[in-house]
Amino acid sequence: MSIPWSQHPFPPKPLPGQAIEEVARAARSQLLFDAMRQHECDVLVMGHHADDQVETVLMRLLRQYKWTNGSSSALDVTLHNSVMRSCRRWGMGFESEPGSLAWAGRPGMNKWVVRPLLSLPKDRLIATCEAQDLDYVQDVTNFNPALTPRNAIRSVLAGRDEAKALPNAEIHEIRSVIDNMRTLALTAHDDGELPPAKTTSDVLRTWVGGLEKFRDSLDNDVDRILSDFSAPSPPSTLLLRTNSIIQNKVQLSKAQKHALIRRILRYVSPKAWGSTEAEASGRAESLDKISEHLFKEVSPGDASGTFKFSHGGNVLWKLVKIRHDGSIRTWQPMDGGRQGLGVGWLAYRTPPRSSESSTQMEVTSIVRRALADPSLKEKIEVLWDCRFALTLSPWLLPDEVKAKLTESSAGSSVVVHAVGELSLPKVVMRRGDGQEAKVVLGGWSKRSEELFERPWIDFQVVRDINAL
């Protein structure tokens, strides 16, 4: 499978000396996703093994090492985020722009990647293949340390001669990261010593396996917290009753708080589901600031706090009161002591900027194509703002709307745009002069505070709150 460089959406091939790993990763992702769709395959099984997992963690720590000029102070909180998952949703893509390299959109939410060999070392797999007379492929480019950071790490970790060709500064950085990781692994042992007859690679594989289990445990913790302390809220938002968490004296570690916040950000954000952008790029500083606000108890009459803020992921957090009937209203200091009023933080999409095109979507052309032959009764699905799937059935539109849209001189159009503080979708027909017609085809109603649907339109939140 070769990459068709310079053919959309693939960029020109990087020149010698230019960074290639990230763009090649995105290009491979595009090719694999295209193949899955072509063959109507929903699950991709990958052959990553335990040594690949160790290299992945080292590679991500090396990147962090360079960003922080050699500091490892945040490793205890972030290390578990460096491991590959044995099962994960494909997601929408690396970036949030439809048509960009590796863009998967809505279909990516229904496809999966599984890695059943992550617990097995490479030597064991090769030995099994040879014992069973199974053919396997060795990629010769994996032994060129100058090609990618992963190759460099692999060569230094294995102590291969070709690693000597790397610049001394790079070798020093890689060895420092390996030593830091080895020290952390040894500290995890009860006796604090390297087990007898175990190599550094053996210890790192065992320790990284422990990180996988820790991350799985965090996923379960977040599931429980969301089940116990979230409350009903408008679509594509999440309401967390943090005061209840505090008052019930639920003790959460820093890692648990960060995992909870990242999960909520990923669900609410308009950035591509599965991208780092949707989770505030995983920045510890941003997660700490969000945590500081969320887990501070709100007291009656306290007017000194912050009641609305944003720290990444295009997500706003607003302090709200929850009434007896479940309705949500902006919190005021005098509400803090009223009996029966719950207090929580509502997470929702930040208001779109004028330069953002994702919330202003014209669907006139695809509706007209469907109306050209209404006997086909073809449903149309569009992804709006990376948050909602809108399914249109144009043949069910009112006759007067269909007449306006098929009459070329009328110049009418169908537009989906964001309304209200929560930036929820509304579908309207506009006249040729750009003004809204009286016909609202569906969407968010400020009066009833709900999405109203019609036979010709359906709305569905496409983002998932689950761990995978």
Short mmCIF file of C-alpha atoms in Angstrom, two decimals:
data_model
loop_
_atom_site.label_atom_id
_atom_site.label_comp_id
_atom_site.label_asym_id
_atom_site.label_seq_id
_atom_site.Cartn_x
_atom_site.Cartn_y
_atom_site.Cartn_z
CA MET A 1 0.00 0.00 0.00
CA SER A 2 1.82 3.09 -1.23
CA ILE A 3 0.96 6.71 -0.44
CA PRO A 4 -0.23 8.70 -3.49
CA TRP A 5 1.64 11.88 -2.63
CA SER A 6 0.30 15.15 -4.08
CA GLN A 7 -3.13 13.63 -4.81
CA HIS A 8 -5.87 15.20 -2.67
CA PRO A 9 -6.04 14.94 0.28
CA PHE A 10 -2.40 13.77 0.35
CA PRO A 11 0.26 16.52 0.47
CA PRO A 12 3.50 16.48 -1.51
CA LYS A 13 6.04 14.00 -0.17
CA PRO A 14 8.36 15.64 2.39
CA LEU A 15 11.82 16.32 1.10
CA PRO A 16 14.91 14.69 2.63
CA GLY A 17 15.57 16.30 5.98
CA GLN A 18 11.95 17.39 6.47
CA ALA A 19 9.78 15.83 9.18
CA ILE A 20 7.91 12.89 7.71
CA GLU A 21 6.60 10.78 10.60
CA GLU A 22 3.46 12.76 11.46
CA VAL A 23 2.35 13.32 7.87
CA ALA A 24 3.12 9.69 7.00
CA ARG A 25 1.05 8.56 10.00
CA ALA A 26 -1.90 10.64 8.83
CA ALA A 27 -1.47 9.39 5.27
CA ARG A 28 -1.45 5.74 6.41
CA SER A 29 -4.54 6.44 8.47
CA GLN A 30 -6.27 7.85 5.39
CA LEU A 31 -5.35 4.81 3.29
CA LEU A 32 -6.50 2.34 5.93
CA PHE A 33 -9.78 4.15 6.50
CA ASP A 34 -10.44 4.34 2.76
CA ALA A 35 -9.78 0.57 2.50
CA MET A 36 -12.16 -0.14 5.40
CA ARG A 37 -14.94 1.82 3.69
CA GLN A 38 -14.24 0.26 0.31
CA HIS A 39 -14.50 -3.26 1.75
CA GLU A 40 -17.35 -2.37 4.16
CA CYS A 41 -15.19 -3.35 7.13
CA ASP A 42 -16.04 -1.99 10.59
CA VAL A 43 -13.06 -3.36 12.55
CA LEU A 44 -9.35 -3.08 11.77
CA VAL A 45 -7.07 -5.55 13.58
CA MET A 46 -3.52 -4.28 14.03
CA GLY A 47 -0.41 -6.23 14.97
CA HIS A 48 1.13 -3.88 17.55
CA HIS A 49 2.91 -5.86 20.27
CA ALA A 50 4.35 -5.17 23.71
CA ASP A 51 7.62 -3.79 22.33
CA ASP A 52 5.69 -1.39 20.12
CA GLN A 53 3.79 -0.27 23.23
CA VAL A 54 7.04 0.47 25.09
CA GLU A 55 8.39 2.39 22.10
CA THR A 56 5.15 4.39 21.85
CA VAL A 57 5.39 5.46 25.50
CA LEU A 58 9.08 6.33 25.12
CA MET A 59 8.39 8.29 21.93
CA ARG A 60 5.67 10.37 23.61
CA LEU A 61 7.84 10.92 26.68
CA LEU A 62 10.72 12.00 24.45
CA ARG A 63 8.43 14.60 22.90
CA GLN A 64 7.45 15.79 26.38
CA TYR A 65 11.10 15.76 27.48
CA LYS A 66 11.94 18.16 24.64
CA TRP A 67 8.93 20.40 25.35
CA THR A 68 9.80 20.71 29.05
CA ASN A 69 13.58 20.91 28.62
CA GLY A 70 14.17 17.64 30.41
CA SER A 71 11.57 17.99 33.19
CA SER A 72 9.64 14.85 34.24
CA SER A 73 7.50 16.43 36.96
CA ALA A 74 4.20 15.66 35.24
CA LEU A 75 4.93 12.05 34.30
CA ASP A 76 3.01 10.53 37.22
CA VAL A 77 -0.23 12.08 35.92
CA THR A 78 0.22 11.72 32.18
CA LEU A 79 2.07 8.46 31.59
CA HIS A 80 -1.08 6.32 31.32
CA ASN A 81 -2.29 8.55 28.47
CA SER A 82 0.75 7.54 26.42
CA VAL A 83 -0.21 3.88 25.98
CA MET A 84 -2.11 2.55 22.98
CA ARG A 85 -5.55 1.14 23.69
CA SER A 86 -6.22 -2.51 22.87
CA CYS A 87 -9.61 -1.41 21.56
CA ARG A 88 -10.69 2.08 20.50
CA ARG A 89 -13.11 3.89 18.25
CA TRP A 90 -11.53 5.15 15.02
CA GLY A 91 -12.84 8.68 15.59
CA MET A 92 -13.41 11.63 13.27
CA GLY A 93 -9.81 12.40 12.36
CA PHE A 94 -6.65 14.17 13.47
CA GLU A 95 -7.98 17.61 12.52
CA SER A 96 -11.45 19.14 12.51
CA GLU A 97 -11.59 20.32 8.90
CA PRO A 98 -13.69 18.09 6.59
CA GLY A 99 -11.60 16.95 3.66
CA SER A 100 -8.31 17.28 5.52
CA LEU A 101 -5.81 14.42 5.55
CA ALA A 102 -7.05 11.50 7.68
CA TRP A 103 -10.54 13.03 8.01
CA ALA A 104 -13.12 10.32 8.78
CA GLY A 105 -16.12 12.34 9.96
CA ARG A 106 -19.29 10.60 11.08
CA PRO A 107 -18.42 7.18 9.54
CA GLY A 108 -15.31 7.09 11.75
CA MET A 109 -17.53 6.96 14.84
CA ASN A 110 -18.81 3.55 13.73
CA LYS A 111 -15.45 1.92 13.02
CA TRP A 112 -13.01 0.35 15.45
CA VAL A 113 -9.33 -0.51 15.90
CA VAL A 114 -8.32 -3.53 17.97
CA ARG A 115 -4.81 -4.60 18.98
CA PRO A 116 -4.98 -8.14 20.41
CA LEU A 117 -1.18 -8.63 20.62
CA LEU A 118 -0.24 -5.73 22.90
CA SER A 119 0.59 -8.02 25.82
CA LEU A 120 3.00 -10.18 23.80
CA PRO A 121 6.68 -9.30 23.15
CA LYS A 122 8.02 -9.32 19.61
CA ASP A 123 10.44 -12.21 20.28
CA ARG A 124 7.55 -14.41 21.40
CA LEU A 125 5.57 -13.64 18.24
CA ILE A 126 8.55 -14.34 15.95
CA ALA A 127 9.28 -17.59 17.80
CA THR A 128 5.65 -18.66 17.37
CA CYS A 129 5.72 -17.85 13.65
CA GLU A 130 8.93 -19.84 13.15
CA ALA A 131 7.70 -22.78 15.22
CA GLN A 132 4.47 -22.93 13.24
CA ASP A 133 6.16 -22.26 9.88
CA LEU A 134 4.21 -19.01 9.41
CA ASP A 135 5.47 -16.35 7.05
CA TYR A 136 6.01 -12.85 8.42
CA VAL A 137 7.44 -9.60 7.08
CA GLN A 138 10.35 -7.58 8.43
CA ASP A 139 10.21 -3.93 7.36
CA VAL A 140 13.83 -3.05 6.64
CA THR A 141 13.12 0.67 7.11
CA ASN A 142 12.50 -0.05 10.82
CA PHE A 143 16.26 -0.50 11.23
CA ASN A 144 17.17 2.96 9.97
CA PRO A 145 17.43 5.10 13.14
CA ALA A 146 17.67 8.33 11.19
CA LEU A 147 14.30 7.83 9.50
CA THR A 148 11.90 8.33 12.43
CA PRO A 149 12.05 9.01 16.20
CA ARG A 150 10.55 5.56 16.81
CA ASN A 151 13.38 3.93 14.87
CA ALA A 152 15.94 5.96 16.83
CA ILE A 153 14.40 4.90 20.15
CA ARG A 154 14.26 1.26 19.04
CA SER A 155 17.94 1.28 18.08
CA VAL A 156 19.14 2.96 21.29
CA LEU A 157 16.96 0.77 23.52
CA ALA A 158 18.29 -2.40 21.84
CA GLY A 159 21.88 -1.12 21.88
CA ARG A 160 22.33 -1.65 18.15
CA ASP A 161 25.43 -0.44 16.36
CA GLU A 162 23.43 1.66 13.88
CA ALA A 163 22.33 3.89 16.79
CA LYS A 164 25.89 5.27 16.91
CA ALA A 165 25.17 7.12 13.67
CA LEU A 166 22.69 9.36 15.49
CA PRO A 167 23.81 12.78 16.78
CA ASN A 168 25.22 12.56 20.30
CA ALA A 169 22.63 15.03 21.61
CA GLU A 170 19.76 12.85 20.32
CA ILE A 171 21.30 9.71 21.83
CA HIS A 172 21.64 11.54 25.16
CA GLU A 173 17.96 12.62 25.11
CA ILE A 174 16.74 9.13 24.30
CA ARG A 175 18.92 7.52 26.98
CA SER A 176 17.73 10.09 29.53
CA VAL A 177 14.09 9.24 28.78
CA ILE A 178 14.82 5.50 28.96
CA ASP A 179 16.62 5.97 32.29
CA ASN A 180 13.72 8.07 33.67
CA MET A 181 11.23 5.45 32.60
CA ARG A 182 13.37 2.63 34.00
CA THR A 183 13.65 4.46 37.34
CA LEU A 184 9.88 4.88 37.50
CA ALA A 185 9.44 1.21 36.64
CA LEU A 186 11.85 0.12 39.37
CA THR A 187 10.13 2.37 41.89
CA ALA A 188 6.89 0.58 41.08
CA HIS A 189 8.43 -2.70 42.33
CA ASP A 190 7.87 -3.39 46.01
CA ASP A 191 11.53 -4.20 46.60
CA GLY A 192 12.73 -1.27 44.49
CA GLU A 193 15.24 -3.50 42.67
CA LEU A 194 15.46 -4.87 39.15
CA PRO A 195 14.15 -8.46 39.20
CA PRO A 196 16.93 -11.02 38.61
CA ALA A 197 17.56 -12.18 35.04
CA LYS A 198 15.37 -9.36 33.67
CA THR A 199 16.52 -6.88 31.01
CA THR A 200 15.50 -3.25 30.92
CA SER A 201 13.10 -4.07 28.08
CA ASP A 202 11.49 -6.82 30.19
CA VAL A 203 10.94 -4.42 33.09
CA LEU A 204 9.57 -1.68 30.84
CA ARG A 205 7.15 -4.09 29.16
CA THR A 206 5.83 -5.23 32.54
CA TRP A 207 5.53 -1.69 33.82
CA VAL A 208 3.79 -0.40 30.66
CA GLY A 209 1.34 -3.27 31.01
CA GLY A 210 0.59 -1.87 34.45
CA LEU A 211 -0.08 1.54 32.91
CA GLU A 212 -2.66 -0.07 30.61
CA LYS A 213 -4.45 -1.56 33.63
CA PHE A 214 -4.28 1.77 35.48
CA ARG A 215 -5.84 3.59 32.51
CA ASP A 216 -8.60 0.95 32.30
CA SER A 217 -9.25 1.48 36.01
CA LEU A 218 -9.48 5.24 35.46
CA ASP A 219 -12.00 4.65 32.66
CA ASN A 220 -14.18 2.69 35.08
CA ASP A 221 -13.84 5.42 37.72
CA VAL A 222 -14.97 8.08 35.26
CA ASP A 223 -17.92 5.93 34.17
CA ARG A 224 -19.00 5.66 37.81
CA ILE A 225 -18.62 9.40 38.49
CA LEU A 226 -20.63 10.34 35.41
CA SER A 227 -23.33 7.83 36.33
CA ASP A 228 -23.59 9.11 39.92
CA PHE A 229 -23.05 12.84 39.49
CA SER A 230 -24.21 13.98 36.05
CA ALA A 231 -27.67 15.45 35.53
CA PRO A 232 -29.95 15.81 32.47
CA SER A 233 -28.99 18.74 30.24
CA PRO A 234 -29.61 19.97 26.67
CA PRO A 235 -28.18 17.91 23.80
CA SER A 236 -24.43 18.09 23.23
CA THR A 237 -23.87 19.51 26.73
CA LEU A 238 -22.98 17.89 30.04
CA LEU A 239 -24.03 18.93 33.54
CA LEU A 240 -21.78 17.76 36.37
CA ARG A 241 -23.04 18.11 39.96
CA THR A 242 -19.63 18.88 41.44
CA ASN A 243 -21.09 20.28 44.68
CA SER A 244 -22.62 16.85 45.29
CA ILE A 245 -19.22 15.25 44.73
CA ILE A 246 -17.71 17.58 47.34
CA GLN A 247 -20.57 17.31 49.84
CA ASN A 248 -20.55 13.51 49.60
CA LYS A 249 -16.82 13.64 50.35
CA VAL A 250 -15.88 11.71 47.24
CA GLN A 251 -12.10 11.84 47.14
CA LEU A 252 -10.74 12.08 43.62
CA SER A 253 -7.06 11.88 42.71
CA LYS A 254 -5.50 14.30 40.26
CA ALA A 255 -5.41 11.57 37.63
CA GLN A 256 -9.13 10.86 38.14
CA LYS A 257 -10.03 14.55 37.85
CA HIS A 258 -7.99 14.93 34.68
CA ALA A 259 -9.51 11.80 33.14
CA LEU A 260 -13.03 13.03 33.98
CA ILE A 261 -12.40 16.48 32.51
CA ARG A 262 -10.84 15.07 29.33
CA ARG A 263 -13.84 12.77 28.84
CA ILE A 264 -16.29 15.68 29.19
CA LEU A 265 -14.24 17.94 26.89
CA ARG A 266 -14.13 15.25 24.21
CA TYR A 267 -17.90 14.82 24.40
CA VAL A 268 -18.83 18.52 24.28
CA SER A 269 -16.10 19.97 22.03
CA PRO A 270 -16.78 20.87 18.37
CA LYS A 271 -13.30 19.62 17.51
CA ALA A 272 -12.99 16.24 15.82
CA TRP A 273 -13.87 13.44 18.25
CA GLY A 274 -10.67 11.57 19.05
CA SER A 275 -8.33 14.46 18.19
CA THR A 276 -6.08 15.94 20.87
CA GLU A 277 -7.67 19.35 20.18
CA ALA A 278 -10.96 18.10 21.58
CA GLU A 279 -9.27 17.38 24.92
CA ALA A 280 -7.44 20.72 25.28
CA SER A 281 -4.43 18.94 23.73
CA GLY A 282 -4.04 17.09 27.04
CA ARG A 283 -2.22 20.10 28.53
CA ALA A 284 -1.78 19.53 32.26
CA GLU A 285 -1.91 23.29 32.88
CA SER A 286 -5.35 23.59 31.25
CA LEU A 287 -6.70 20.52 33.04
CA ASP A 288 -5.41 21.84 36.38
CA LYS A 289 -7.16 25.19 35.86
CA ILE A 290 -10.45 23.52 34.98
CA SER A 291 -10.13 21.20 37.97
CA GLU A 292 -9.43 24.13 40.30
CA HIS A 293 -12.76 25.75 39.36
CA LEU A 294 -14.88 22.60 39.20
CA PHE A 295 -13.92 21.10 42.53
CA LYS A 296 -14.15 24.24 44.64
CA GLU A 297 -17.31 24.15 46.76
CA VAL A 298 -19.75 26.96 46.03
CA SER A 299 -20.91 28.68 49.23
CA PRO A 300 -24.06 30.80 49.75
CA GLY A 301 -23.43 34.47 49.12
CA ASP A 302 -19.99 33.88 47.59
CA ALA A 303 -19.69 36.42 44.79
CA SER A 304 -15.90 36.27 44.49
CA GLY A 305 -15.59 33.10 42.43
CA THR A 306 -15.43 32.47 38.69
CA PHE A 307 -18.82 31.46 37.33
CA LYS A 308 -17.95 31.01 33.65
CA PHE A 309 -14.63 30.09 32.04
CA SER A 310 -12.92 28.19 29.22
CA HIS A 311 -9.53 26.52 29.18
CA GLY A 312 -9.36 24.60 25.92
CA GLY A 313 -11.26 22.34 23.59
CA ASN A 314 -13.66 25.16 22.58
CA VAL A 315 -15.71 24.29 25.67
CA LEU A 316 -17.28 26.74 28.10
CA TRP A 317 -18.04 25.87 31.72
CA LYS A 318 -20.83 27.76 33.47
CA LEU A 319 -22.02 27.48 37.07
CA VAL A 320 -25.75 26.73 37.13
CA LYS A 321 -28.52 25.95 39.58
CA ILE A 322 -30.69 22.88 39.13
CA ARG A 323 -34.32 23.38 40.13
CA HIS A 324 -36.72 20.81 41.55
CA ASP A 325 -38.22 20.21 38.09
CA GLY A 326 -34.76 19.60 36.59
CA SER A 327 -34.61 22.90 34.73
CA ILE A 328 -31.27 24.73 34.61
CA ARG A 329 -30.72 28.41 35.31
CA THR A 330 -27.64 30.59 35.67
CA TRP A 331 -26.39 30.49 39.27
CA GLN A 332 -26.48 33.63 41.39
CA PRO A 333 -24.71 34.03 44.77
CA MET A 334 -28.03 34.36 46.63
CA ASP A 335 -29.07 30.94 45.27
CA GLY A 336 -26.30 29.09 47.06
CA GLY A 337 -28.23 28.46 50.27
CA ARG A 338 -31.75 27.89 48.95
CA GLN A 339 -33.19 24.59 50.02
CA GLY A 340 -33.58 22.04 47.27
CA LEU A 341 -31.49 23.81 44.65
CA GLY A 342 -28.68 21.75 43.18
CA VAL A 343 -25.50 23.39 41.95
CA GLY A 344 -23.35 22.15 39.09
CA TRP A 345 -21.16 23.08 36.15
CA LEU A 346 -22.65 22.99 32.65
CA ALA A 347 -20.14 22.26 29.88
CA TYR A 348 -21.11 23.43 26.39
CA ARG A 349 -19.63 24.61 23.11
CA THR A 350 -18.08 28.08 23.02
CA PRO A 351 -19.95 30.58 20.82
CA PRO A 352 -18.67 30.19 17.24
CA ARG A 353 -16.47 32.95 15.90
CA SER A 354 -17.45 34.71 12.70
CA SER A 355 -14.57 32.96 10.93
CA GLU A 356 -15.85 29.48 11.83
CA SER A 357 -17.66 27.85 8.93
CA SER A 358 -18.66 24.65 10.75
CA THR A 359 -21.82 26.21 12.23
CA GLN A 360 -22.98 27.93 9.02
CA MET A 361 -23.81 25.15 6.60
CA GLU A 362 -25.80 25.55 3.42
CA VAL A 363 -27.40 22.30 2.26
CA THR A 364 -29.47 23.71 -0.61
CA SER A 365 -27.63 21.90 -3.41
CA ILE A 366 -27.94 18.43 -1.90
CA VAL A 367 -31.61 19.01 -1.06
CA ARG A 368 -32.29 20.14 -4.65
CA ARG A 369 -30.51 17.07 -6.04
CA ALA A 370 -32.76 14.85 -3.95
CA LEU A 371 -35.87 16.78 -5.04
CA ALA A 372 -34.90 16.39 -8.71
CA ASP A 373 -36.10 12.78 -8.48
CA PRO A 374 -38.32 12.51 -5.40
CA SER A 375 -39.33 8.95 -6.33
CA LEU A 376 -35.91 7.78 -5.11
CA LYS A 377 -36.77 8.94 -1.59
CA GLU A 378 -33.09 9.21 -0.74
CA LYS A 379 -32.22 10.27 2.80
CA ILE A 380 -29.35 12.71 3.23
CA GLU A 381 -27.09 12.78 6.28
CA VAL A 382 -24.76 15.67 7.03
CA LEU A 383 -22.37 16.19 9.93
CA TRP A 384 -22.84 19.59 11.54
CA ASP A 385 -20.16 21.16 13.76
CA CYS A 386 -18.71 17.71 14.54
CA ARG A 387 -21.57 17.36 17.05
CA PHE A 388 -24.84 16.55 15.28
CA ALA A 389 -25.89 14.29 12.42
CA LEU A 390 -28.80 15.81 10.51
CA THR A 391 -30.80 13.32 8.47
CA LEU A 392 -32.94 15.01 5.81
CA SER A 393 -35.85 13.45 3.89
CA PRO A 394 -36.46 16.18 1.27
CA TRP A 395 -39.45 14.46 -0.38
CA LEU A 396 -41.37 14.93 2.89
CA LEU A 397 -40.89 18.72 2.96
CA PRO A 398 -44.05 20.84 2.71
CA ASP A 399 -45.11 21.45 -0.89
CA GLU A 400 -44.61 25.22 -0.63
CA VAL A 401 -41.02 24.70 0.55
CA LYS A 402 -40.26 22.25 -2.25
CA ALA A 403 -41.73 24.67 -4.76
CA LYS A 404 -39.53 27.51 -3.53
CA LEU A 405 -36.41 25.37 -3.62
CA THR A 406 -37.00 23.97 -7.09
CA GLU A 407 -37.93 27.34 -8.58
CA SER A 408 -34.64 28.77 -9.81
CA SER A 409 -35.88 32.35 -9.87
CA ALA A 410 -36.85 32.26 -6.18
CA GLY A 411 -33.26 32.01 -5.03
CA SER A 412 -34.30 30.32 -1.77
CA SER A 413 -31.81 28.31 0.26
CA VAL A 414 -31.73 25.89 3.18
CA VAL A 415 -29.23 26.74 5.90
CA VAL A 416 -28.20 25.11 9.18
CA HIS A 417 -26.87 27.59 11.73
CA ALA A 418 -26.20 27.86 15.47
CA VAL A 419 -28.73 29.49 17.79
CA GLY A 420 -28.76 30.42 21.45
CA GLU A 421 -26.07 30.44 24.09
CA LEU A 422 -25.51 26.71 23.64
CA SER A 423 -24.95 26.97 19.86
CA LEU A 424 -27.49 24.32 18.93
CA PRO A 425 -28.64 23.65 15.35
CA LYS A 426 -31.57 25.29 13.63
CA VAL A 427 -32.57 24.64 10.01
CA VAL A 428 -34.33 27.43 8.12
CA MET A 429 -35.26 28.39 4.60
CA ARG A 430 -33.91 31.76 3.50
CA ARG A 431 -35.23 33.95 0.73
CA GLY A 432 -33.08 35.13 -2.14
CA ASP A 433 -32.22 38.31 -0.26
CA GLY A 434 -30.68 36.27 2.57
CA GLN A 435 -33.49 36.93 5.04
CA GLU A 436 -35.10 34.11 6.99
CA ALA A 437 -38.40 32.94 5.63
CA LYS A 438 -41.22 32.11 8.01
CA VAL A 439 -40.64 28.39 7.52
CA VAL A 440 -38.41 26.93 10.22
CA LEU A 441 -37.67 23.39 9.13
CA GLY A 442 -36.48 22.10 12.50
CA GLY A 443 -33.93 22.54 15.26
CA TRP A 444 -33.49 24.08 18.66
CA SER A 445 -36.41 25.97 20.14
CA LYS A 446 -35.48 28.64 22.68
CA ARG A 447 -39.07 28.75 23.92
CA SER A 448 -39.50 25.03 24.66
CA GLU A 449 -35.77 24.45 25.23
CA GLU A 450 -35.71 21.31 23.13
CA LEU A 451 -34.87 20.13 19.64
CA PHE A 452 -38.05 19.92 17.63
CA GLU A 453 -38.11 17.54 14.71
CA ARG A 454 -40.37 17.13 11.71
CA PRO A 455 -41.02 14.16 9.42
CA TRP A 456 -38.45 15.59 7.01
CA ILE A 457 -35.60 16.12 9.50
CA ASP A 458 -33.98 14.21 12.35
CA PHE A 459 -31.20 15.31 14.74
CA GLN A 460 -28.77 13.04 16.53
CA VAL A 461 -25.81 13.83 18.79
CA VAL A 462 -22.93 11.86 17.30
CA ARG A 463 -20.32 12.31 20.00
CA ASP A 464 -19.97 9.53 22.55
CA ILE A 465 -19.39 9.98 26.30
CA ASN A 466 -18.05 6.43 26.76
CA ALA A 467 -14.35 5.73 27.26
CA LEU A 468 -13.83 4.07 23.90
#
